[in-house]
mmCIF file of N, CA and C in Angstrom:
data_model
loop_
_atom_site.group_PDB
_atom_site.id
_atom_site.type_symbol
_atom_site.label_atom_id
_atom_site.label_comp_id
_atom_site.label_asym_id
_atom_site.label_seq_id
_atom_site.Cartn_x
_atom_site.Cartn_y
_atom_site.Cartn_z
ATOM 1 N N ALA A 1 0.845 -1.184 0.000
ATOM 2 C CA ALA A 1 0.000 0.000 0.000
ATOM 3 C C ALA A 1 0.878 1.231 0.000
ATOM 4 N N GLY A 2 0.456 2.256 -0.692
ATOM 5 C CA GLY A 2 1.239 3.478 -0.813
ATOM 6 C C GLY A 2 0.951 4.439 0.318
ATOM 7 N N VAL A 3 1.774 5.443 0.377
ATOM 8 C CA VAL A 3 1.617 6.497 1.367
ATOM 9 C C VAL A 3 0.638 7.516 0.813
ATOM 10 N N PRO A 4 -0.305 8.002 1.620
ATOM 11 C CA PRO A 4 -1.251 8.976 1.097
ATOM 12 C C PRO A 4 -0.541 10.249 0.679
ATOM 13 N N ALA A 5 -0.781 10.667 -0.543
ATOM 14 C CA ALA A 5 -0.215 11.917 -1.032
ATOM 15 C C ALA A 5 -1.139 13.049 -0.624
ATOM 16 N N PRO A 6 -0.608 14.257 -0.543
ATOM 17 C CA PRO A 6 -1.478 15.373 -0.198
ATOM 18 C C PRO A 6 -2.496 15.618 -1.299
ATOM 19 N N ALA A 7 -3.626 16.197 -0.924
ATOM 20 C CA ALA A 7 -4.655 16.530 -1.909
ATOM 21 C C ALA A 7 -4.094 17.558 -2.886
ATOM 22 N N ASP A 8 -4.670 17.614 -4.083
ATOM 23 C CA ASP A 8 -4.220 18.591 -5.065
ATOM 24 C C ASP A 8 -4.182 19.967 -4.437
ATOM 25 N N GLY A 9 -3.052 20.636 -4.624
ATOM 26 C CA GLY A 9 -2.919 21.980 -4.105
ATOM 27 C C GLY A 9 -2.522 22.040 -2.636
ATOM 28 N N ALA A 10 -2.499 20.876 -1.951
ATOM 29 C CA ALA A 10 -2.135 20.873 -0.539
ATOM 30 C C ALA A 10 -0.636 21.094 -0.396
ATOM 31 N N THR A 11 -0.269 21.808 0.624
ATOM 32 C CA THR A 11 1.137 22.013 0.907
ATOM 33 C C THR A 11 1.408 21.538 2.319
ATOM 34 N N SER A 12 2.655 21.262 2.578
ATOM 35 C CA SER A 12 2.994 20.829 3.923
ATOM 36 C C SER A 12 4.427 21.217 4.240
ATOM 37 N N THR A 13 4.711 21.179 5.518
ATOM 38 C CA THR A 13 6.084 21.380 5.948
ATOM 39 C C THR A 13 6.793 20.028 5.927
ATOM 40 N N PHE A 14 8.087 20.072 6.039
ATOM 41 C CA PHE A 14 8.883 18.849 6.072
ATOM 42 C C PHE A 14 8.414 17.926 7.197
ATOM 43 N N VAL A 15 8.254 18.463 8.394
ATOM 44 C CA VAL A 15 7.881 17.630 9.543
ATOM 45 C C VAL A 15 6.465 17.081 9.395
ATOM 46 N N GLU A 16 5.538 17.852 8.841
ATOM 47 C CA GLU A 16 4.187 17.319 8.591
ATOM 48 C C GLU A 16 4.262 16.121 7.650
ATOM 49 N N ALA A 17 5.024 16.255 6.572
ATOM 50 C CA ALA A 17 5.164 15.145 5.621
ATOM 51 C C ALA A 17 5.846 13.953 6.278
ATOM 52 N N LEU A 18 6.842 14.206 7.093
ATOM 53 C CA LEU A 18 7.542 13.142 7.810
ATOM 54 C C LEU A 18 6.568 12.371 8.699
ATOM 55 N N ARG A 19 5.728 13.103 9.406
ATOM 56 C CA ARG A 19 4.761 12.445 10.297
ATOM 57 C C ARG A 19 3.721 11.651 9.510
ATOM 58 N N VAL A 20 3.255 12.203 8.404
ATOM 59 C CA VAL A 20 2.292 11.468 7.583
ATOM 60 C C VAL A 20 2.931 10.176 7.092
ATOM 61 N N ARG A 21 4.154 10.262 6.630
ATOM 62 C CA ARG A 21 4.844 9.102 6.058
ATOM 63 C C ARG A 21 5.204 8.052 7.100
ATOM 64 N N TYR A 22 5.694 8.481 8.258
ATOM 65 C CA TYR A 22 6.234 7.530 9.226
ATOM 66 C C TYR A 22 5.360 7.291 10.455
ATOM 67 N N VAL A 23 4.386 8.153 10.719
ATOM 68 C CA VAL A 23 3.459 7.924 11.830
ATOM 69 C C VAL A 23 2.124 7.441 11.290
ATOM 70 N N GLY A 24 1.708 7.989 10.138
ATOM 71 C CA GLY A 24 0.474 7.576 9.490
ATOM 72 C C GLY A 24 -0.625 8.598 9.679
ATOM 73 N N GLY A 25 -1.581 8.584 8.768
ATOM 74 C CA GLY A 25 -2.708 9.497 8.835
ATOM 75 C C GLY A 25 -2.467 10.744 8.007
ATOM 76 N N SER A 26 -3.467 11.607 7.985
ATOM 77 C CA SER A 26 -3.363 12.847 7.222
ATOM 78 C C SER A 26 -2.585 13.875 8.029
ATOM 79 N N ALA A 27 -2.062 14.864 7.343
ATOM 80 C CA ALA A 27 -1.297 15.912 8.018
ATOM 81 C C ALA A 27 -2.138 16.613 9.072
ATOM 82 N N SER A 28 -3.402 16.928 8.760
ATOM 83 C CA SER A 28 -4.235 17.637 9.730
ATOM 84 C C SER A 28 -4.570 16.742 10.924
ATOM 85 N N ALA A 29 -4.795 15.461 10.695
ATOM 86 C CA ALA A 29 -5.090 14.547 11.800
ATOM 87 C C ALA A 29 -3.873 14.390 12.704
ATOM 88 N N ILE A 30 -2.692 14.237 12.096
ATOM 89 C CA ILE A 30 -1.469 14.096 12.891
ATOM 90 C C ILE A 30 -1.207 15.374 13.662
ATOM 91 N N LYS A 31 -1.354 16.538 13.011
ATOM 92 C CA LYS A 31 -1.118 17.815 13.693
ATOM 93 C C LYS A 31 -2.041 17.951 14.895
ATOM 94 N N GLY A 32 -3.307 17.577 14.741
ATOM 95 C CA GLY A 32 -4.249 17.653 15.847
ATOM 96 C C GLY A 32 -3.852 16.755 16.999
ATOM 97 N N LYS A 33 -3.405 15.544 16.686
ATOM 98 C CA LYS A 33 -2.969 14.621 17.728
ATOM 99 C C LYS A 33 -1.723 15.145 18.429
ATOM 100 N N VAL A 34 -0.785 15.674 17.654
ATOM 101 C CA VAL A 34 0.450 16.182 18.250
ATOM 102 C C VAL A 34 0.159 17.395 19.109
ATOM 103 N N ASP A 35 -0.692 18.313 18.637
ATOM 104 C CA ASP A 35 -1.074 19.458 19.447
ATOM 105 C C ASP A 35 -1.733 19.000 20.744
ATOM 106 N N ALA A 36 -2.592 18.004 20.651
ATOM 107 C CA ALA A 36 -3.275 17.490 21.834
ATOM 108 C C ALA A 36 -2.290 16.813 22.781
ATOM 109 N N SER A 37 -1.229 16.227 22.256
ATOM 110 C CA SER A 37 -0.272 15.516 23.103
ATOM 111 C C SER A 37 0.464 16.456 24.036
ATOM 112 N N LEU A 38 0.469 17.741 23.723
ATOM 113 C CA LEU A 38 1.114 18.701 24.608
ATOM 114 C C LEU A 38 0.358 18.829 25.927
ATOM 115 N N ALA A 39 -0.913 18.423 25.944
ATOM 116 C CA ALA A 39 -1.746 18.577 27.134
ATOM 117 C C ALA A 39 -1.637 17.397 28.097
ATOM 118 N N GLY A 40 -1.128 16.249 27.668
ATOM 119 C CA GLY A 40 -1.077 15.086 28.544
ATOM 120 C C GLY A 40 -0.032 14.093 28.086
ATOM 121 N N THR A 41 -0.015 12.939 28.765
ATOM 122 C CA THR A 41 1.009 11.958 28.437
ATOM 123 C C THR A 41 0.961 11.539 26.990
ATOM 124 N N HIS A 42 -0.166 11.023 26.563
ATOM 125 C CA HIS A 42 -0.313 10.671 25.152
ATOM 126 C C HIS A 42 -1.273 11.634 24.477
ATOM 127 N N GLY A 43 -2.108 12.341 25.246
ATOM 128 C CA GLY A 43 -3.003 13.375 24.777
ATOM 129 C C GLY A 43 -3.609 13.169 23.408
ATOM 130 N N GLY A 44 -4.316 12.089 23.200
ATOM 131 C CA GLY A 44 -4.956 11.876 21.906
ATOM 132 C C GLY A 44 -4.184 10.918 21.021
ATOM 133 N N LEU A 45 -2.923 10.698 21.300
ATOM 134 C CA LEU A 45 -2.158 9.715 20.540
ATOM 135 C C LEU A 45 -2.353 8.355 21.206
ATOM 136 N N SER A 46 -2.588 7.331 20.404
ATOM 137 C CA SER A 46 -2.619 5.992 20.975
ATOM 138 C C SER A 46 -1.200 5.684 21.443
ATOM 139 N N GLU A 47 -1.054 4.697 22.284
ATOM 140 C CA GLU A 47 0.289 4.332 22.743
ATOM 141 C C GLU A 47 1.166 3.963 21.551
ATOM 142 N N ARG A 48 0.580 3.264 20.592
ATOM 143 C CA ARG A 48 1.322 2.866 19.387
ATOM 144 C C ARG A 48 1.794 4.099 18.614
ATOM 145 N N ASP A 49 0.902 5.091 18.428
ATOM 146 C CA ASP A 49 1.278 6.309 17.705
ATOM 147 C C ASP A 49 2.312 7.118 18.484
ATOM 148 N N ALA A 50 2.198 7.124 19.809
ATOM 149 C CA ALA A 50 3.173 7.851 20.629
ATOM 150 C C ALA A 50 4.559 7.238 20.458
ATOM 151 N N ILE A 51 4.614 5.911 20.407
ATOM 152 C CA ILE A 51 5.890 5.222 20.185
ATOM 153 C C ILE A 51 6.418 5.541 18.795
ATOM 154 N N ARG A 52 5.545 5.468 17.782
ATOM 155 C CA ARG A 52 5.973 5.775 16.412
ATOM 156 C C ARG A 52 6.471 7.211 16.319
ATOM 157 N N GLN A 53 5.777 8.137 16.981
ATOM 158 C CA GLN A 53 6.174 9.542 16.977
ATOM 159 C C GLN A 53 7.560 9.704 17.588
ATOM 160 N N SER A 54 7.808 9.027 18.711
ATOM 161 C CA SER A 54 9.097 9.171 19.382
ATOM 162 C C SER A 54 10.224 8.560 18.562
ATOM 163 N N THR A 55 9.907 7.611 17.694
ATOM 164 C CA THR A 55 10.957 7.004 16.879
ATOM 165 C C THR A 55 11.379 7.903 15.723
ATOM 166 N N LEU A 56 10.649 8.983 15.453
ATOM 167 C CA LEU A 56 11.074 9.910 14.403
ATOM 168 C C LEU A 56 12.476 10.431 14.695
ATOM 169 N N GLU A 57 12.780 10.618 15.963
ATOM 170 C CA GLU A 57 14.097 11.136 16.304
ATOM 171 C C GLU A 57 15.207 10.115 16.084
ATOM 172 N N LEU A 58 14.855 8.867 15.824
ATOM 173 C CA LEU A 58 15.853 7.825 15.572
ATOM 174 C C LEU A 58 16.078 7.545 14.096
ATOM 175 N N LEU A 59 15.226 8.093 13.230
ATOM 176 C CA LEU A 59 15.332 7.816 11.805
ATOM 177 C C LEU A 59 16.665 8.270 11.235
ATOM 178 N N LYS A 60 17.279 7.401 10.422
ATOM 179 C CA LYS A 60 18.532 7.746 9.749
ATOM 180 C C LYS A 60 18.344 7.884 8.247
ATOM 181 N N MET A 61 17.409 7.117 7.700
ATOM 182 C CA MET A 61 17.138 7.166 6.268
ATOM 183 C C MET A 61 15.666 7.502 6.073
ATOM 184 N N VAL A 62 15.389 8.588 5.337
ATOM 185 C CA VAL A 62 14.021 9.070 5.172
ATOM 186 C C VAL A 62 13.717 9.262 3.698
ATOM 187 N N VAL A 63 12.570 8.730 3.287
ATOM 188 C CA VAL A 63 12.092 8.908 1.922
ATOM 189 C C VAL A 63 10.743 9.615 2.001
ATOM 190 N N ILE A 64 10.710 10.848 1.507
ATOM 191 C CA ILE A 64 9.480 11.637 1.482
ATOM 192 C C ILE A 64 9.293 12.135 0.056
ATOM 193 N N GLN A 65 9.023 11.210 -0.844
ATOM 194 C CA GLN A 65 8.837 11.570 -2.254
ATOM 195 C C GLN A 65 7.408 12.014 -2.504
ATOM 196 N N ASP A 66 7.266 13.059 -3.333
ATOM 197 C CA ASP A 66 5.949 13.502 -3.811
ATOM 198 C C ASP A 66 4.948 13.730 -2.680
ATOM 199 N N MET A 67 5.388 14.363 -1.600
ATOM 200 C CA MET A 67 4.526 14.605 -0.440
ATOM 201 C C MET A 67 4.086 16.065 -0.330
ATOM 202 N N GLY A 68 4.337 16.873 -1.347
ATOM 203 C CA GLY A 68 3.877 18.257 -1.328
ATOM 204 C C GLY A 68 4.629 19.158 -0.367
ATOM 205 N N VAL A 69 5.865 18.794 -0.021
ATOM 206 C CA VAL A 69 6.649 19.608 0.909
ATOM 207 C C VAL A 69 6.972 20.950 0.253
ATOM 208 N N GLU A 70 6.506 22.018 0.894
ATOM 209 C CA GLU A 70 6.719 23.382 0.412
ATOM 210 C C GLU A 70 7.712 24.157 1.269
ATOM 211 N N SER A 71 7.833 23.767 2.547
ATOM 212 C CA SER A 71 8.685 24.556 3.432
ATOM 213 C C SER A 71 9.337 23.682 4.492
ATOM 214 N N ALA A 72 10.339 24.271 5.147
ATOM 215 C CA ALA A 72 11.007 23.600 6.256
ATOM 216 C C ALA A 72 10.179 23.716 7.530
ATOM 217 N N GLY A 73 9.267 24.670 7.580
ATOM 218 C CA GLY A 73 8.473 24.895 8.787
ATOM 219 C C GLY A 73 9.179 25.857 9.725
ATOM 220 N N GLU A 74 8.785 25.813 10.979
ATOM 221 C CA GLU A 74 9.353 26.718 11.985
ATOM 222 C C GLU A 74 10.837 26.409 12.193
ATOM 223 N N PRO A 75 11.650 27.432 12.379
ATOM 224 C CA PRO A 75 13.087 27.216 12.597
ATOM 225 C C PRO A 75 13.350 26.260 13.758
ATOM 226 N N GLY A 76 14.232 25.294 13.526
ATOM 227 C CA GLY A 76 14.625 24.351 14.561
ATOM 228 C C GLY A 76 13.737 23.139 14.713
ATOM 229 N N THR A 77 12.568 23.136 14.070
ATOM 230 C CA THR A 77 11.629 22.018 14.228
ATOM 231 C C THR A 77 12.189 20.718 13.661
ATOM 232 N N ILE A 78 12.846 20.794 12.520
ATOM 233 C CA ILE A 78 13.405 19.580 11.909
ATOM 234 C C ILE A 78 14.494 19.011 12.812
ATOM 235 N N ARG A 79 15.397 19.856 13.240
ATOM 236 C CA ARG A 79 16.499 19.406 14.113
ATOM 237 C C ARG A 79 15.947 18.772 15.391
ATOM 238 N N ALA A 80 14.905 19.341 15.962
ATOM 239 C CA ALA A 80 14.325 18.815 17.200
ATOM 240 C C ALA A 80 13.561 17.508 16.973
ATOM 241 N N THR A 81 12.968 17.352 15.803
ATOM 242 C CA THR A 81 12.114 16.190 15.527
ATOM 243 C C THR A 81 12.903 14.970 15.051
ATOM 244 N N CYS A 82 13.886 15.193 14.198
ATOM 245 C CA CYS A 82 14.574 14.054 13.563
ATOM 246 C C CYS A 82 16.051 14.375 13.328
ATOM 247 N N PRO A 83 16.817 14.530 14.396
ATOM 248 C CA PRO A 83 18.199 14.993 14.275
ATOM 249 C C PRO A 83 19.187 13.987 13.695
ATOM 250 N N LYS A 84 18.793 12.725 13.561
ATOM 251 C CA LYS A 84 19.750 11.690 13.153
ATOM 252 C C LYS A 84 19.691 11.332 11.674
ATOM 253 N N ILE A 85 18.895 12.050 10.892
ATOM 254 C CA ILE A 85 18.779 11.720 9.469
ATOM 255 C C ILE A 85 20.125 11.889 8.776
ATOM 256 N N GLU A 86 20.540 10.819 8.093
ATOM 257 C CA GLU A 86 21.779 10.819 7.313
ATOM 258 C C GLU A 86 21.500 10.790 5.818
ATOM 259 N N GLU A 87 20.385 10.172 5.429
ATOM 260 C CA GLU A 87 20.010 10.063 4.024
ATOM 261 C C GLU A 87 18.582 10.555 3.861
ATOM 262 N N LEU A 88 18.383 11.474 2.897
ATOM 263 C CA LEU A 88 17.077 12.093 2.716
ATOM 264 C C LEU A 88 16.726 12.156 1.236
ATOM 265 N N ASP A 89 15.560 11.627 0.901
ATOM 266 C CA ASP A 89 15.050 11.668 -0.469
ATOM 267 C C ASP A 89 13.812 12.556 -0.503
ATOM 268 N N LEU A 90 13.962 13.728 -1.106
ATOM 269 C CA LEU A 90 12.858 14.687 -1.242
ATOM 270 C C LEU A 90 12.360 14.755 -2.683
ATOM 271 N N ALA A 91 12.598 13.725 -3.479
ATOM 272 C CA ALA A 91 12.236 13.726 -4.898
ATOM 273 C C ALA A 91 10.772 14.102 -5.106
ATOM 274 N N GLY A 92 10.543 14.974 -6.088
ATOM 275 C CA GLY A 92 9.196 15.319 -6.496
ATOM 276 C C GLY A 92 8.453 16.297 -5.605
ATOM 277 N N ASN A 93 9.118 16.895 -4.643
ATOM 278 C CA ASN A 93 8.469 17.892 -3.787
ATOM 279 C C ASN A 93 8.701 19.284 -4.353
ATOM 280 N N PRO A 94 7.710 20.170 -4.231
ATOM 281 C CA PRO A 94 7.849 21.498 -4.835
ATOM 282 C C PRO A 94 8.879 22.403 -4.148
ATOM 283 N N LEU A 95 9.065 22.262 -2.848
ATOM 284 C CA LEU A 95 10.009 23.094 -2.094
ATOM 285 C C LEU A 95 9.851 24.576 -2.423
ATOM 286 N N SER A 96 8.653 24.983 -2.730
ATOM 287 C CA SER A 96 8.319 26.366 -3.098
ATOM 288 C C SER A 96 9.172 26.882 -4.252
ATOM 289 N N GLY A 97 9.765 25.956 -5.032
ATOM 290 C CA GLY A 97 10.606 26.365 -6.152
ATOM 291 C C GLY A 97 11.790 27.205 -5.719
ATOM 292 N N SER A 98 12.278 26.979 -4.505
ATOM 293 C CA SER A 98 13.317 27.842 -3.943
ATOM 294 C C SER A 98 14.453 27.034 -3.323
ATOM 295 N N TRP A 99 15.657 27.415 -3.668
ATOM 296 C CA TRP A 99 16.822 26.810 -3.038
ATOM 297 C C TRP A 99 16.832 27.086 -1.541
ATOM 298 N N ASP A 100 16.237 28.192 -1.120
ATOM 299 C CA ASP A 100 16.219 28.525 0.308
ATOM 300 C C ASP A 100 15.567 27.425 1.133
ATOM 301 N N VAL A 101 14.500 26.823 0.604
ATOM 302 C CA VAL A 101 13.808 25.749 1.333
ATOM 303 C C VAL A 101 14.716 24.523 1.436
ATOM 304 N N ALA A 102 15.340 24.137 0.336
ATOM 305 C CA ALA A 102 16.252 22.983 0.353
ATOM 306 C C ALA A 102 17.402 23.228 1.331
ATOM 307 N N LEU A 103 17.951 24.441 1.316
ATOM 308 C CA LEU A 103 19.054 24.783 2.215
ATOM 309 C C LEU A 103 18.595 24.795 3.672
ATOM 310 N N ASP A 104 17.387 25.275 3.917
ATOM 311 C CA ASP A 104 16.859 25.315 5.285
ATOM 312 C C ASP A 104 16.671 23.904 5.833
ATOM 313 N N ILE A 105 16.108 23.020 5.026
ATOM 314 C CA ILE A 105 15.909 21.630 5.461
ATOM 315 C C ILE A 105 17.259 20.972 5.730
ATOM 316 N N ALA A 106 18.153 21.013 4.752
ATOM 317 C CA ALA A 106 19.464 20.370 4.895
ATOM 318 C C ALA A 106 20.274 20.989 6.036
ATOM 319 N N GLY A 107 20.142 22.293 6.213
ATOM 320 C CA GLY A 107 20.900 22.979 7.247
ATOM 321 C C GLY A 107 20.527 22.589 8.658
ATOM 322 N N GLN A 108 19.356 21.999 8.836
ATOM 323 C CA GLN A 108 18.922 21.549 10.162
ATOM 324 C C GLN A 108 19.290 20.094 10.438
ATOM 325 N N LEU A 109 19.877 19.440 9.440
ATOM 326 C CA LEU A 109 20.229 18.025 9.574
ATOM 327 C C LEU A 109 21.750 17.890 9.587
ATOM 328 N N ASP A 110 22.328 17.980 10.771
ATOM 329 C CA ASP A 110 23.777 18.015 10.920
ATOM 330 C C ASP A 110 24.481 16.740 10.462
ATOM 331 N N LEU A 111 23.785 15.607 10.456
ATOM 332 C CA LEU A 111 24.394 14.335 10.069
ATOM 333 C C LEU A 111 24.123 13.969 8.613
ATOM 334 N N LEU A 112 23.437 14.833 7.865
ATOM 335 C CA LEU A 112 23.033 14.533 6.492
ATOM 336 C C LEU A 112 24.244 14.300 5.600
ATOM 337 N N ARG A 113 24.254 13.144 4.901
ATOM 338 C CA ARG A 113 25.347 12.782 3.992
ATOM 339 C C ARG A 113 24.860 12.585 2.565
ATOM 340 N N PHE A 114 23.563 12.256 2.395
ATOM 341 C CA PHE A 114 22.979 12.007 1.074
ATOM 342 C C PHE A 114 21.684 12.796 0.969
ATOM 343 N N LEU A 115 21.512 13.522 -0.142
ATOM 344 C CA LEU A 115 20.288 14.277 -0.369
ATOM 345 C C LEU A 115 19.876 14.132 -1.824
ATOM 346 N N SER A 116 18.635 13.711 -2.037
ATOM 347 C CA SER A 116 18.081 13.625 -3.389
ATOM 348 C C SER A 116 17.040 14.720 -3.569
ATOM 349 N N LEU A 117 17.282 15.539 -4.600
ATOM 350 C CA LEU A 117 16.338 16.591 -4.984
ATOM 351 C C LEU A 117 15.825 16.333 -6.402
ATOM 352 N N VAL A 118 15.856 15.074 -6.810
ATOM 353 C CA VAL A 118 15.403 14.673 -8.144
ATOM 354 C C VAL A 118 13.937 15.087 -8.318
ATOM 355 N N ARG A 119 13.594 15.583 -9.477
ATOM 356 C CA ARG A 119 12.240 16.002 -9.845
ATOM 357 C C ARG A 119 11.702 17.156 -9.006
ATOM 358 N N THR A 120 12.560 17.881 -8.301
ATOM 359 C CA THR A 120 12.114 19.116 -7.669
ATOM 360 C C THR A 120 12.306 20.211 -8.709
ATOM 361 N N LYS A 121 11.494 21.218 -8.667
ATOM 362 C CA LYS A 121 11.568 22.272 -9.681
ATOM 363 C C LYS A 121 12.311 23.481 -9.136
ATOM 364 N N LEU A 122 13.585 23.258 -8.859
ATOM 365 C CA LEU A 122 14.417 24.334 -8.359
ATOM 366 C C LEU A 122 15.044 25.065 -9.540
ATOM 367 N N PRO A 123 15.201 26.374 -9.423
ATOM 368 C CA PRO A 123 15.818 27.118 -10.516
ATOM 369 C C PRO A 123 17.294 26.754 -10.647
ATOM 370 N N ASP A 124 17.842 26.926 -11.832
ATOM 371 C CA ASP A 124 19.276 26.706 -12.001
ATOM 372 C C ASP A 124 20.014 27.663 -11.083
ATOM 373 N N PRO A 125 21.010 27.150 -10.365
ATOM 374 C CA PRO A 125 21.753 28.050 -9.483
ATOM 375 C C PRO A 125 22.574 29.048 -10.299
ATOM 376 N N THR A 126 22.746 30.218 -9.739
ATOM 377 C CA THR A 126 23.606 31.239 -10.326
ATOM 378 C C THR A 126 24.732 31.477 -9.325
ATOM 379 N N PRO A 127 25.745 32.255 -9.681
ATOM 380 C CA PRO A 127 26.818 32.515 -8.709
ATOM 381 C C PRO A 127 26.323 33.198 -7.432
ATOM 382 N N GLU A 128 25.205 33.913 -7.508
ATOM 383 C CA GLU A 128 24.699 34.623 -6.326
ATOM 384 C C GLU A 128 23.539 33.925 -5.637
ATOM 385 N N THR A 129 22.800 33.109 -6.351
ATOM 386 C CA THR A 129 21.600 32.491 -5.791
ATOM 387 C C THR A 129 21.662 30.986 -5.984
ATOM 388 N N PRO A 130 21.700 30.211 -4.959
ATOM 389 C CA PRO A 130 21.782 30.630 -3.571
ATOM 390 C C PRO A 130 23.185 31.137 -3.224
ATOM 391 N N PRO A 131 23.288 31.913 -2.146
ATOM 392 C CA PRO A 131 24.600 32.438 -1.758
ATOM 393 C C PRO A 131 25.577 31.298 -1.435
ATOM 394 N N PRO A 132 26.800 31.373 -1.936
ATOM 395 C CA PRO A 132 27.778 30.297 -1.692
ATOM 396 C C PRO A 132 27.969 29.971 -0.209
ATOM 397 N N SER A 133 27.925 30.970 0.650
ATOM 398 C CA SER A 133 28.114 30.698 2.077
ATOM 399 C C SER A 133 26.965 29.857 2.636
ATOM 400 N N ALA A 134 25.741 30.108 2.160
ATOM 401 C CA ALA A 134 24.578 29.324 2.607
ATOM 402 C C ALA A 134 24.670 27.893 2.097
ATOM 403 N N VAL A 135 25.138 27.727 0.865
ATOM 404 C CA VAL A 135 25.306 26.383 0.295
ATOM 405 C C VAL A 135 26.359 25.618 1.091
ATOM 406 N N ALA A 136 27.473 26.252 1.367
ATOM 407 C CA ALA A 136 28.545 25.600 2.121
ATOM 408 C C ALA A 136 28.069 25.176 3.504
ATOM 409 N N LYS A 137 27.308 26.036 4.152
ATOM 410 C CA LYS A 137 26.818 25.725 5.500
ATOM 411 C C LYS A 137 25.833 24.560 5.482
ATOM 412 N N ALA A 138 24.860 24.592 4.563
ATOM 413 C CA ALA A 138 23.804 23.574 4.538
ATOM 414 C C ALA A 138 24.254 22.260 3.901
ATOM 415 N N PHE A 139 25.056 22.339 2.848
ATOM 416 C CA PHE A 139 25.434 21.144 2.107
ATOM 417 C C PHE A 139 26.864 20.684 2.388
ATOM 418 N N GLY A 140 27.555 21.347 3.301
ATOM 419 C CA GLY A 140 28.964 21.065 3.552
ATOM 420 C C GLY A 140 29.274 19.639 3.961
ATOM 421 N N GLY A 141 28.371 18.985 4.660
ATOM 422 C CA GLY A 141 28.620 17.613 5.110
ATOM 423 C C GLY A 141 28.183 16.547 4.136
ATOM 424 N N LEU A 142 27.543 16.962 3.032
ATOM 425 C CA LEU A 142 27.034 15.977 2.069
ATOM 426 C C LEU A 142 28.169 15.252 1.353
ATOM 427 N N HIS A 143 27.955 13.969 1.142
ATOM 428 C CA HIS A 143 28.840 13.177 0.298
ATOM 429 C C HIS A 143 28.225 13.044 -1.080
ATOM 430 N N THR A 144 26.864 13.039 -1.129
ATOM 431 C CA THR A 144 26.155 12.853 -2.393
ATOM 432 C C THR A 144 24.942 13.776 -2.447
ATOM 433 N N LEU A 145 24.839 14.519 -3.557
ATOM 434 C CA LEU A 145 23.680 15.357 -3.845
ATOM 435 C C LEU A 145 23.208 15.012 -5.242
ATOM 436 N N VAL A 146 21.967 14.534 -5.363
ATOM 437 C CA VAL A 146 21.411 14.201 -6.684
ATOM 438 C C VAL A 146 20.109 14.952 -6.881
#
């Protein structure tokens, strides 16, 4: 069975897509459960979902293809949610058509070594865009970029 793709025109943050892919359910349902979990031990999450949610921080290899990822979300959220990602496949995500989004996502993943941006519609880089210093900071640890 496949992973539910976002509805036409739906957008999501990296962490919303991650939760849909690895915890299950729709982005809005997962967001509601996670918001509710702030109020109590499991706060709306079943014990199974709470365990799955906590394992996001252990993920090393993540595939989030064609999930409508438009943004990195709030600063620091990716690093706090899934700091151990080493391999990331973002193929087919719009990333708002901006290198800034790709750099923001990668820049929060200190252990990232492999990144796939296949089928993303990013503009051809120029000497100024994205800025070389931002590229070096976000992609400096990569061994492979496709």
